[in-house]
mmCIF file of C-alpha atoms in Angstrom:
data_model
loop_
_atom_site.group_PDB
_atom_site.id
_atom_site.type_symbol
_atom_site.label_atom_id
_atom_site.label_comp_id
_atom_site.label_asym_id
_atom_site.label_seq_id
_atom_site.Cartn_x
_atom_site.Cartn_y
_atom_site.Cartn_z
ATOM 1 C CA UNK A 1 -42.408 9.814 14.061
ATOM 2 C CA UNK A 2 -41.897 6.550 12.404
ATOM 3 C CA UNK A 3 -41.448 8.416 8.973
ATOM 4 C CA UNK A 4 -38.747 10.628 10.552
ATOM 5 C CA UNK A 5 -36.722 7.538 11.882
ATOM 6 C CA UNK A 6 -36.986 5.876 8.433
ATOM 7 C CA UNK A 7 -35.826 8.873 6.590
ATOM 8 C CA UNK A 8 -32.987 9.491 9.064
ATOM 9 C CA UNK A 9 -31.892 5.785 8.527
ATOM 10 C CA UNK A 10 -32.214 6.294 4.809
ATOM 11 C CA UNK A 11 -30.156 9.530 4.811
ATOM 12 C CA UNK A 12 -27.407 7.851 6.896
ATOM 13 C CA UNK A 13 -27.348 4.933 4.416
ATOM 14 C CA UNK A 14 -27.081 7.295 1.619
ATOM 15 C CA UNK A 15 -24.327 9.278 3.236
ATOM 16 C CA UNK A 16 -22.569 6.034 3.870
ATOM 17 C CA UNK A 17 -23.011 4.731 0.326
ATOM 18 C CA UNK A 18 -21.955 7.926 -1.139
ATOM 19 C CA UNK A 19 -18.878 7.985 0.951
ATOM 20 C CA UNK A 20 -18.104 4.332 -0.013
ATOM 21 C CA UNK A 21 -18.515 5.201 -3.657
ATOM 22 C CA UNK A 22 -16.142 8.147 -3.350
ATOM 23 C CA UNK A 23 -13.457 5.993 -1.617
ATOM 24 C CA UNK A 24 -13.583 2.963 -3.837
ATOM 25 C CA UNK A 25 -12.406 4.639 -7.071
ATOM 26 C CA UNK A 26 -9.360 6.158 -5.257
ATOM 27 C CA UNK A 27 -8.536 2.890 -3.692
ATOM 28 C CA UNK A 28 -8.747 0.960 -7.055
ATOM 29 C CA UNK A 29 -6.777 3.665 -9.006
ATOM 30 C CA UNK A 30 -4.031 3.637 -6.452
ATOM 31 C CA UNK A 31 -3.690 -0.137 -6.582
ATOM 32 C CA UNK A 32 -4.356 -1.226 -10.206
ATOM 33 C CA UNK A 33 -1.881 -0.183 -12.990
ATOM 34 C CA UNK A 34 -2.118 -0.411 -16.762
ATOM 35 C CA UNK A 35 -1.326 -3.809 -18.408
ATOM 36 C CA UNK A 36 1.248 -3.640 -21.234
ATOM 37 C CA UNK A 37 4.801 -2.328 -21.642
ATOM 38 C CA UNK A 38 6.538 -0.354 -18.858
ATOM 39 C CA UNK A 39 10.045 1.225 -18.656
ATOM 40 C CA UNK A 40 11.844 1.156 -15.305
ATOM 41 C CA UNK A 41 14.433 3.757 -15.680
ATOM 42 C CA UNK A 42 17.286 3.850 -13.123
ATOM 43 C CA UNK A 43 19.603 7.056 -13.038
ATOM 44 C CA UNK A 44 22.942 6.859 -11.261
ATOM 45 C CA UNK A 45 23.074 9.551 -8.422
ATOM 46 C CA UNK A 46 26.029 8.535 -6.395
ATOM 47 C CA UNK A 47 28.652 5.758 -7.053
ATOM 48 C CA UNK A 48 31.193 4.615 -4.577
ATOM 49 C CA UNK A 49 32.871 1.565 -5.954
ATOM 50 C CA UNK A 50 36.443 0.894 -4.832
ATOM 51 C CA UNK A 51 38.685 -0.227 -7.568
ATOM 52 C CA UNK A 52 36.744 1.553 -10.308
ATOM 53 C CA UNK A 53 38.681 4.625 -11.720
ATOM 54 C CA UNK A 54 37.215 7.917 -10.573
ATOM 55 C CA UNK A 55 36.871 9.259 -14.086
ATOM 56 C CA UNK A 56 34.626 6.213 -14.993
ATOM 57 C CA UNK A 57 32.482 6.963 -11.852
ATOM 58 C CA UNK A 58 32.126 10.356 -12.975
ATOM 59 C CA UNK A 59 31.081 9.368 -16.474
ATOM 60 C CA UNK A 60 28.511 7.009 -15.059
ATOM 61 C CA UNK A 61 26.948 9.550 -12.705
ATOM 62 C CA UNK A 62 23.685 10.872 -14.164
ATOM 63 C CA UNK A 63 23.432 8.185 -16.785
ATOM 64 C CA UNK A 64 20.307 6.228 -17.089
ATOM 65 C CA UNK A 65 19.486 2.639 -17.995
ATOM 66 C CA UNK A 66 15.966 1.335 -18.610
ATOM 67 C CA UNK A 67 14.576 -2.067 -17.995
ATOM 68 C CA UNK A 68 11.443 -3.060 -20.016
ATOM 69 C CA UNK A 69 8.670 -4.942 -18.247
ATOM 70 C CA UNK A 70 5.589 -6.343 -19.885
ATOM 71 C CA UNK A 71 2.528 -7.007 -17.637
ATOM 72 C CA UNK A 72 -0.344 -9.033 -18.570
ATOM 73 C CA UNK A 73 -3.785 -7.937 -17.062
ATOM 74 C CA UNK A 74 -3.327 -10.294 -14.049
ATOM 75 C CA UNK A 75 -0.070 -8.807 -13.184
ATOM 76 C CA UNK A 76 -1.302 -5.343 -13.713
ATOM 77 C CA UNK A 77 -4.220 -6.000 -11.430
ATOM 78 C CA UNK A 78 -1.686 -6.762 -8.602
ATOM 79 C CA UNK A 79 -0.593 -3.039 -8.894
ATOM 80 C CA UNK A 80 2.755 -1.469 -8.522
ATOM 81 C CA UNK A 81 4.114 -4.695 -6.826
ATOM 82 C CA UNK A 82 4.441 -6.215 -10.296
ATOM 83 C CA UNK A 83 6.839 -3.404 -11.254
ATOM 84 C CA UNK A 84 8.898 -4.015 -8.122
ATOM 85 C CA UNK A 85 9.600 -7.751 -8.827
ATOM 86 C CA UNK A 86 13.333 -8.180 -9.236
ATOM 87 C CA UNK A 87 14.824 -9.696 -12.400
ATOM 88 C CA UNK A 88 14.899 -13.554 -11.883
ATOM 89 C CA UNK A 89 18.205 -13.745 -13.376
ATOM 90 C CA UNK A 90 19.629 -11.709 -10.378
ATOM 91 C CA UNK A 91 18.357 -14.392 -7.971
ATOM 92 C CA UNK A 92 17.446 -11.629 -5.404
ATOM 93 C CA UNK A 93 15.425 -12.513 -2.364
ATOM 94 C CA UNK A 94 12.640 -9.924 -1.362
ATOM 95 C CA UNK A 95 13.099 -9.600 2.384
ATOM 96 C CA UNK A 96 10.284 -7.120 2.923
ATOM 97 C CA UNK A 97 7.783 -5.238 0.770
ATOM 98 C CA UNK A 98 5.197 -2.685 1.995
ATOM 99 C CA UNK A 99 2.875 -0.930 -0.344
ATOM 100 C CA UNK A 100 0.277 1.310 1.127
ATOM 101 C CA UNK A 101 -1.151 4.812 0.929
ATOM 102 C CA UNK A 102 0.682 5.835 -2.106
ATOM 103 C CA UNK A 103 4.060 4.889 -0.692
ATOM 104 C CA UNK A 104 6.334 1.752 -1.023
ATOM 105 C CA UNK A 105 9.384 0.325 0.596
ATOM 106 C CA UNK A 106 11.319 -2.802 -0.254
ATOM 107 C CA UNK A 107 14.388 -4.642 0.932
ATOM 108 C CA UNK A 108 16.247 -7.328 -1.056
ATOM 109 C CA UNK A 109 19.133 -9.460 -0.611
ATOM 110 C CA UNK A 110 21.003 -10.417 -3.814
ATOM 111 C CA UNK A 111 23.795 -13.069 -3.990
ATOM 112 C CA UNK A 112 27.247 -12.472 -5.259
ATOM 113 C CA UNK A 113 29.587 -15.020 -6.951
ATOM 114 C CA UNK A 114 32.188 -14.294 -4.146
ATOM 115 C CA UNK A 115 31.626 -12.479 -0.902
ATOM 116 C CA UNK A 116 28.765 -11.466 1.104
ATOM 117 C CA UNK A 117 25.292 -10.646 -0.661
ATOM 118 C CA UNK A 118 24.422 -7.186 -1.785
ATOM 119 C CA UNK A 119 21.657 -5.453 0.332
ATOM 120 C CA UNK A 120 19.157 -3.144 -1.520
ATOM 121 C CA UNK A 121 16.666 -0.813 -0.080
ATOM 122 C CA UNK A 122 14.038 0.933 -2.328
ATOM 123 C CA UNK A 123 11.510 3.567 -1.306
ATOM 124 C CA UNK A 124 9.252 6.011 -3.054
ATOM 125 C CA UNK A 125 5.797 6.956 -4.035
ATOM 126 C CA UNK A 126 3.348 5.310 -6.450
ATOM 127 C CA UNK A 127 0.104 5.751 -8.278
ATOM 128 C CA UNK A 128 -1.815 4.219 -11.098
ATOM 129 C CA UNK A 129 0.743 5.761 -13.518
ATOM 130 C CA UNK A 130 3.784 4.127 -11.994
ATOM 131 C CA UNK A 131 6.361 4.862 -9.320
ATOM 132 C CA UNK A 132 9.288 7.203 -8.504
ATOM 133 C CA UNK A 133 11.762 6.527 -5.865
ATOM 134 C CA UNK A 134 15.271 5.770 -4.689
ATOM 135 C CA UNK A 135 17.269 2.572 -4.617
ATOM 136 C CA UNK A 136 20.225 2.258 -2.251
ATOM 137 C CA UNK A 137 22.667 -0.725 -2.819
ATOM 138 C CA UNK A 138 25.427 -1.720 -0.366
ATOM 139 C CA UNK A 139 27.909 -4.435 -0.797
ATOM 140 C CA UNK A 140 31.525 -5.561 -0.597
ATOM 141 C CA UNK A 141 34.024 -5.656 -3.400
ATOM 142 C CA UNK A 142 37.566 -7.141 -3.041
ATOM 143 C CA UNK A 143 38.831 -3.640 -2.561
ATOM 144 C CA UNK A 144 36.324 -2.391 0.078
ATOM 145 C CA UNK A 145 32.640 -1.441 0.686
ATOM 146 C CA UNK A 146 30.571 -0.419 -2.294
ATOM 147 C CA UNK A 147 27.629 1.960 -2.189
ATOM 148 C CA UNK A 148 25.257 2.914 -5.181
ATOM 149 C CA UNK A 149 22.505 5.264 -5.169
ATOM 150 C CA UNK A 150 19.941 5.206 -8.084
ATOM 151 C CA UNK A 151 16.866 7.224 -8.684
ATOM 152 C CA UNK A 152 14.132 5.110 -10.362
ATOM 153 C CA UNK A 153 11.030 5.842 -12.256
ATOM 154 C CA UNK A 154 8.424 3.488 -13.813
ATOM 155 C CA UNK A 155 6.231 4.750 -16.731
ATOM 156 C CA UNK A 156 3.691 2.976 -18.958
ATOM 157 C CA UNK A 157 4.719 3.143 -22.570
ATOM 158 C CA UNK A 158 2.353 0.919 -24.516
ATOM 159 C CA UNK A 159 -0.822 -0.945 -23.951
ATOM 160 C CA UNK A 160 0.260 -4.009 -25.906
ATOM 161 C CA UNK A 161 3.188 -6.577 -25.340
ATOM 162 C CA UNK A 162 4.552 -7.593 -28.695
ATOM 163 C CA UNK A 163 7.251 -10.111 -29.301
#
């Protein structure tokens, strides 16, 4: 009887340990990302900017712009959050950030030289290889409300950061 209890307890411990070992790599790989160079590419999906000629808006639609980010090991260990940090020059304030279960959402407020601040919402999915999502920006121009929608994708391009 005593042996049966011990083996049942051992079996339960082994099952729990096996389950924990299966879950840990999935959790780690969803959180940590590769250090090095990353490209965050933004592609214009929809542009409503009063005062900008419509032919220019049509030309800009579908165009992409990439921002290069270089993450050291410490930043990469913090996961996809390191890729969602706004450019310090923009002086944006992160109002909220939620990163969990392969999904992220973020809201930001960015000051303007004149007029009310720009409001930004980002949401999408992520994994150890980067993120894919949508950015929606709303603000006010002297000629009326502005709305911009961008698709974004972050991809790792190189393992080393060089000058």
